[in-house]
Each structure stands twice: as C-alpha cells, then as structure tokens.
Coordinates of C-alpha atoms in Angstrom, one line a residue:
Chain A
X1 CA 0.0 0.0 0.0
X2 CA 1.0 3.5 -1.0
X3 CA -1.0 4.8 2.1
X4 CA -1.5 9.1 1.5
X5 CA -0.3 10.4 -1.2
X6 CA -0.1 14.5 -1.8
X7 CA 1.1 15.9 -4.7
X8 CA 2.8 18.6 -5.1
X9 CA 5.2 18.4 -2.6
X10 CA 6.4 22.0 -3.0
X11 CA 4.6 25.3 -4.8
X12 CA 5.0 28.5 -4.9
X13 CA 2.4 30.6 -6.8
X14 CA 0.9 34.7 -7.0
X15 CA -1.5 36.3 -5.8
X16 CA -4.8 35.3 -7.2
X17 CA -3.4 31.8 -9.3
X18 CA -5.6 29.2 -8.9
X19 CA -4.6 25.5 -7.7
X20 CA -5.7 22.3 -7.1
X21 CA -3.3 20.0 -4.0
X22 CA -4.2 16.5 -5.2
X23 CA -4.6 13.7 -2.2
X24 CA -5.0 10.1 -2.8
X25 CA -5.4 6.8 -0.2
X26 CA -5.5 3.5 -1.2
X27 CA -6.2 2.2 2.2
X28 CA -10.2 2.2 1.1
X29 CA -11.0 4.6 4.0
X30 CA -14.6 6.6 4.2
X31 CA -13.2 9.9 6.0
X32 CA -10.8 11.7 4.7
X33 CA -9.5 15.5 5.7
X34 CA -7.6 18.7 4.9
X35 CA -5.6 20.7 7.4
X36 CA -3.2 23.3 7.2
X37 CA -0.4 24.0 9.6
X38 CA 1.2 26.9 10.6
X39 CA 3.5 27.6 13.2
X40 CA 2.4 28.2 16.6
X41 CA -1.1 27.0 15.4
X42 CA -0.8 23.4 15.5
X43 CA -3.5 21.6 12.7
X44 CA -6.8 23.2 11.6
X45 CA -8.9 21.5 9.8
X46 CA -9.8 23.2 6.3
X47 CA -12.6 20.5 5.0
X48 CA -13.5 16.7 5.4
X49 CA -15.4 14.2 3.6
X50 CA -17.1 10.9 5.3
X51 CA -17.5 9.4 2.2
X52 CA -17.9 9.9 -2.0
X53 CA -19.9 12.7 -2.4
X54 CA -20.3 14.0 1.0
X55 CA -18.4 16.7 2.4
X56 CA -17.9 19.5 5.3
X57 CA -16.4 22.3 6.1
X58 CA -13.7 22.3 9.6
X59 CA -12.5 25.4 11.4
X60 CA -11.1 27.6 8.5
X61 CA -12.8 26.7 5.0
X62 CA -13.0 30.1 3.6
X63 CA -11.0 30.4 0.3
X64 CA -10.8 26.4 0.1
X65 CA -13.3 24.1 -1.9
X66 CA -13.3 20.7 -1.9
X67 CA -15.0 18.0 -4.1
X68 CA -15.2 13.7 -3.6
X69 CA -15.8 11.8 -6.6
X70 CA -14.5 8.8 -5.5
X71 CA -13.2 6.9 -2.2
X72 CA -10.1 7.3 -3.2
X73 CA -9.3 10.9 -4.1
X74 CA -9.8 13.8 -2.2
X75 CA -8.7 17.3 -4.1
X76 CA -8.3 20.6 -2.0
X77 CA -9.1 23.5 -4.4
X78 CA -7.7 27.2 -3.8
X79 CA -9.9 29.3 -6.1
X80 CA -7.3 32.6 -5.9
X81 CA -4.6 32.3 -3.9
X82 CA -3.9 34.8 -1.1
X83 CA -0.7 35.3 1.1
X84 CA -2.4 34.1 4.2
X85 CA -2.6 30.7 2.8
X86 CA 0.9 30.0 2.8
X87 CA 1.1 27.0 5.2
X88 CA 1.9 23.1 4.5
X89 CA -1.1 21.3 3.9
X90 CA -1.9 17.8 5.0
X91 CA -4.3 15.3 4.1
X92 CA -5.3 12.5 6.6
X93 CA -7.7 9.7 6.1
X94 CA -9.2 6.9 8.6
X95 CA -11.4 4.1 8.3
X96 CA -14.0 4.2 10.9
X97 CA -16.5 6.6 11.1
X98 CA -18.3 6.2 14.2
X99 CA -14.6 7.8 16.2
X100 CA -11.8 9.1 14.3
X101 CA -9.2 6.3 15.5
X102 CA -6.0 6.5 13.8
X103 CA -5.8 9.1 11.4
X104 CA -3.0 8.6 8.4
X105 CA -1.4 11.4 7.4
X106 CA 0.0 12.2 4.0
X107 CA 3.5 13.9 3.5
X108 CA 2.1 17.5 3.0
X109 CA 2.7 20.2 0.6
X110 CA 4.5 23.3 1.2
X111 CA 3.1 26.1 -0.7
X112 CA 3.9 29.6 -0.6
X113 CA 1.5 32.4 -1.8
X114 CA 4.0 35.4 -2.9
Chain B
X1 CA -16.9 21.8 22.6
X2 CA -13.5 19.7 22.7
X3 CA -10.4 21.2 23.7
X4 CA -6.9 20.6 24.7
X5 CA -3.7 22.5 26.0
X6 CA -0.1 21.2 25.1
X7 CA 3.0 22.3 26.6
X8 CA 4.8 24.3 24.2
X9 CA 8.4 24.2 23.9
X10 CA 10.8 24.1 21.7
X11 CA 12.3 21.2 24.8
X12 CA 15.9 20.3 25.0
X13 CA 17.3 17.2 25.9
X14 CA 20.7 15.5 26.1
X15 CA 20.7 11.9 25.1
X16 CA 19.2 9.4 27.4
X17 CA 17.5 12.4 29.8
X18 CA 13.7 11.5 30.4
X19 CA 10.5 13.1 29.0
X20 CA 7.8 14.3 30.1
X21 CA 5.3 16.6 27.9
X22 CA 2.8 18.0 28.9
X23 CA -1.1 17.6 27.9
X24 CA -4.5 18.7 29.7
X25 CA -7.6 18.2 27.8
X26 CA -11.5 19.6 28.4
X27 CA -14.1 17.5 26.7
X28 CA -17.9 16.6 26.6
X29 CA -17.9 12.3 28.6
X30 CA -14.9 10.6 28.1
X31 CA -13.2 10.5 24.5
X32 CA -9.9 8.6 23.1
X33 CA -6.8 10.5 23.4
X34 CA -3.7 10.5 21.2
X35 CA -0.4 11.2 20.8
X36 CA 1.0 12.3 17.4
X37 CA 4.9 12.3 16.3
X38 CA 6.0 14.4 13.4
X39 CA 9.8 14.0 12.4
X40 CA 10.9 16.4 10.0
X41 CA 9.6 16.9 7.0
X42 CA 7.3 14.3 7.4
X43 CA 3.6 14.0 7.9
X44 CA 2.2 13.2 11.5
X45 CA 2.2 9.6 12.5
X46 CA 0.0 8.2 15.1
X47 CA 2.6 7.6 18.2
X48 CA 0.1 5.9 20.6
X49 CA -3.4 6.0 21.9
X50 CA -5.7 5.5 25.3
X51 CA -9.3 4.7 24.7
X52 CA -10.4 5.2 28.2
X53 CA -10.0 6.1 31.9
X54 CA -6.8 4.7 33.6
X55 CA -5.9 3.4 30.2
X56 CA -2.0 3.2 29.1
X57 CA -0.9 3.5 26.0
X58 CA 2.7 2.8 24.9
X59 CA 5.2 2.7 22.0
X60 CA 8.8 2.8 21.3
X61 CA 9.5 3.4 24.4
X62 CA 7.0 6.3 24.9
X63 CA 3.8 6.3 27.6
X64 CA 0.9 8.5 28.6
X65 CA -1.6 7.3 31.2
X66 CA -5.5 8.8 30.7
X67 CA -6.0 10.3 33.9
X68 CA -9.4 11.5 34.2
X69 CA -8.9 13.3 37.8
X70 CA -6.9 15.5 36.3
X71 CA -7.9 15.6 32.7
X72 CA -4.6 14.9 32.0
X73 CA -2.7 12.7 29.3
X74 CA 1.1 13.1 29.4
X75 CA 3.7 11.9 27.8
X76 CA 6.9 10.4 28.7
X77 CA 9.8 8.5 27.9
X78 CA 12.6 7.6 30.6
X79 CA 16.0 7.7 28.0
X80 CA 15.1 9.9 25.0
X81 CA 17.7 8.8 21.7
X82 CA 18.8 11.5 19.0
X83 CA 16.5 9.6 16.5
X84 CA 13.1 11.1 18.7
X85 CA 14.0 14.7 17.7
X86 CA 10.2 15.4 16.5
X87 CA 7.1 17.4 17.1
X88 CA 4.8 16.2 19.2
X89 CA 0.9 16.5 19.2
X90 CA -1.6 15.7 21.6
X91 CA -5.2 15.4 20.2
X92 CA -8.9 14.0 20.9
X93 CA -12.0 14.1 19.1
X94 CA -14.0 16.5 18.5
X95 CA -13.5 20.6 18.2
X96 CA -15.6 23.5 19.1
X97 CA -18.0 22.8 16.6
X98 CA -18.6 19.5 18.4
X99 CA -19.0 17.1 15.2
X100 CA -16.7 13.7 16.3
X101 CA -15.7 13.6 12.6
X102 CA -12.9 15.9 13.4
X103 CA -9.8 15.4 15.7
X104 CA -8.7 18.9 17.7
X105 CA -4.8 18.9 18.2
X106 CA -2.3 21.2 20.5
X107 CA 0.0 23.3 19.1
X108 CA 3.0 20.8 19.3
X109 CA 6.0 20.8 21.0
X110 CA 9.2 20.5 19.4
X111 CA 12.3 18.0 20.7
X112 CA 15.3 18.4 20.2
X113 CA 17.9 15.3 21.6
X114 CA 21.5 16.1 21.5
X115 CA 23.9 13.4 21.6

C-alpha cells in the first residue's frame, strides 16, 4: 500500500493563481480530511469528507473548496490564492466513522502564496 | 466543545535524559486520546493512543496514562535517543463545533535530543 499520497510536494504561486493540492489513499478509507499547519497554530482543519460525495467544512474553510468523486481521491481547491494561505497542507484519512481512531497522514505540501 | 492544552516548547534534551510533555484536555464524557509524532519533513504519525480512563498507552519506548482526575494525558519517555528529535501533538475528538468527525490537536511541541 501506498497509504496518503499528496502531490505537489512543494509550490509556490501569485496572488490570485488558482490551484488544485491532489490527495490520494488507497487504504479504502470513508473519511478523509484537509488541514493546514502553521507555526504556533498546530493543525486546523480546512474540510472533510465521510465518504464519496459527501463533504464539510472544519475550522477555517473560507478560500478552500473541496470535491469527492471517489473513495479514493480527495482534491483541495484554492480558487485565488492569497498570502495568508501559505502553510503546509496535509491530508489525513481513517477508516471508521463512528470515532476518528487512527488518522493517516499524507506527506504535505508546502506552498507559498507570494 | 472539545479542547486541549499542550506544553509548548521548543524542549531540549541530552541523550538518554527523560521526557515528560505536557497535555490537559477539556471535553464533553470521556473521548480517546492520542499522541502524534511528526519528524521532519514528514507527515504526523499516530505515536500511541488510550481509549479510556486509567488506560496506558505505549510505543517505542514512549507512555501517557489517561488520567481522568486531572484531565490529564502526558507523555513520557525515561532515556530519549537523538532519532526522537520530533514534534509532538496531543489530540482528541472533537472541536468547538462538536462534530466527532474531526480530531482537535495542541500546538505541538518541538524535541530536540543532543547526543
């Protein structure tokens, strides 16, 4: 097994681009999440998803969408980049849905909003 | 809603000193507590986990006892090695918004082991 996947691992882009942070899990787990992490902050959670086609919004969703197609994929969208969204990003996914259990973490992407 | 307070560092060790980190948690009944490890430039790995009261969990060397008394869940390790220079989280279910879809974390603490 792969486990998380995140791709890019790095980006830098201006104020305004567009981007799309892809996550993958091939674990076959329902919930699947978004957070970003800054410094001091610990983890926030941006969005999560319990399952294809179903998702929410955590503690800081503004400026993020999210889709889920399929169990397997779980894209973070940021419709026009801003400064304050440079952070590392990481997506996590479990199996059980009735507690969280043991999240699995993918390796993040740094991205920097110039 | 579900909260919790870490210890923040950054903490400084010398080879085989022990740890203790710091972790006080407020929350709705009695949820499952963790403790996440992060080594650089990695993602966060689960470390280990209580599911109740008076539980222990353990790894690698590495404990934290679920103490409901004190709503405390810290963690420790008697001889720390270079290798678990990491950032530490301590998290539970939950978050202000209450939904137990989501896991609330501390801030982290950052280790640093010097040979």
């Amino acid at each position: 097994n792969a486990g998380v996947t995140q791709t890019p691992k790095f980006q830098v882009l201006k104020t305004g681009q567009s981007m799309t942070l892809q996550c993958a899990q091939d674990m076959n787990h329902e919930y699947m999440s978004w957070y970003r992490q800054d410094p001091g902050m610990g983890l926030r959670l941006i969005h999560y998803s319990v399952g294809a086609g179903i998702t929410d919004q955590g503690e800081v969703p503004n400026g993020y969408n999210v889709s889920r197609s399929t169990t397997e994929d779980f894209p973070l969208r940021l419709l026009s980049a801003a400064p304050s969204q440079t952070s590392v990003y990481f997506c996590a996914s479990s199996y059980r849905l009735d507690d969280i259990n043991e999240q699995f973490f993918g390796p993040g992407t740094r991205l920097t909003v110039l | 809603g579900n909260s919790v307070t870490q210890m923040e560092g950054p903490v400084t060790l010398s080879e085989e000193a022990f740890l203790t980190i710091n972790c006080t948690y407020t929350a709705t009944g009695y949820p499952s507590l963790f403790w996440y490890v992060q080594y650089p430039g990695e993602g966060l790995q689960l470390l280990l986990k209580a599911t109740k009261a008076d539980d222990k969990g353990s790894n690698k060397g590495f404990e934290a006892t679920y103490r409901k008394e004190t709503t405390s869940f810290h963690l420790e390790k008697g001889s720390v090695q270079v290798s678990d220079s990491a950032v530490y989280f301590c998290a539970l279910p939950g978050s202000s918004g209450g939904s137990n879809y989501k896991l609330t974390f501390g801030k982290g603490t950052l280790l640093t082991v010097n040979p």
